């Protein structure tokens, strides 16, 4: 089957990560040489969420008073946050399985993580905390792999810009 070159396919995305001693918003200088590669994944997502805030006075219980209109807040953007979700049915090589185990060992710790889809010429990602992991148990050599990370600081659409 020939794949449409204009469609992004999850199984062709590249995920690499590197354990960190602590949080940072600077791409590790040795990332390209030291990063561990995860297997191709069925799906991955790296959404950014922007919270909103409004400085309007809060309504008290029982308001608005009878006969008055409801007023509507005019929120504005506030802080952003981002997450990473990884999942897939994979058949990892020995090196990829070791990388999966290394990622699971980072639960509650910081990593630098980057994703590149087959249509991109740059990596996206940044520093994140590994917040959830699955336990891959193979069936006929296929492993269901899941992990979730929560970003620390900025998510870079191009990690090449995450330099001092």
Steps between C-alpha positions, in 0.01 A plus 500: 500500500640840403459773759373844412800736540271782615361309799682480833532139614564433869702185443762697312554757776832494682504544878826547685559590863780550747481483882588828672636569849246781540272735309633719220373700204827452311551208261784282633813552290560123484138410412570385144776266619336375823124491429315168514256412220155357562328265254277645229168575668146466376393832648661789679381843597673808636220751564547844652222634722460868582305583813291812515436744777259780563541785745125550532368503856366156592124456524366434845242232578156615393622737231410641268228671696148444377424719201865557402688350210782253514834658414757306301869487573750601234784260570849542362781248451708422805745214552568218258574138574569194286490125522626204302305179452661199337334174407537221256515131431868450439755226438806663655857410422726427797623863500145637479385273783791625712396858418140424602622358832722808548201730437287307751783531755472879464146504647476818708827631355603742228590410141565697184266360235474568129265383226546525124233387257592377154377829350711725725860609474514612862435351842238621745502450875690613806548414865226286654421285802406136438160486671353163394631180347352170393650159557556341161424130508552338159247286320657327201787748512269804482518739794239761590706802596361807678655797677391851595720799576425849627705783358721717717515854368481577131415248229722571201359451152865489396733372773793639302390834650534366857862603535657757735 
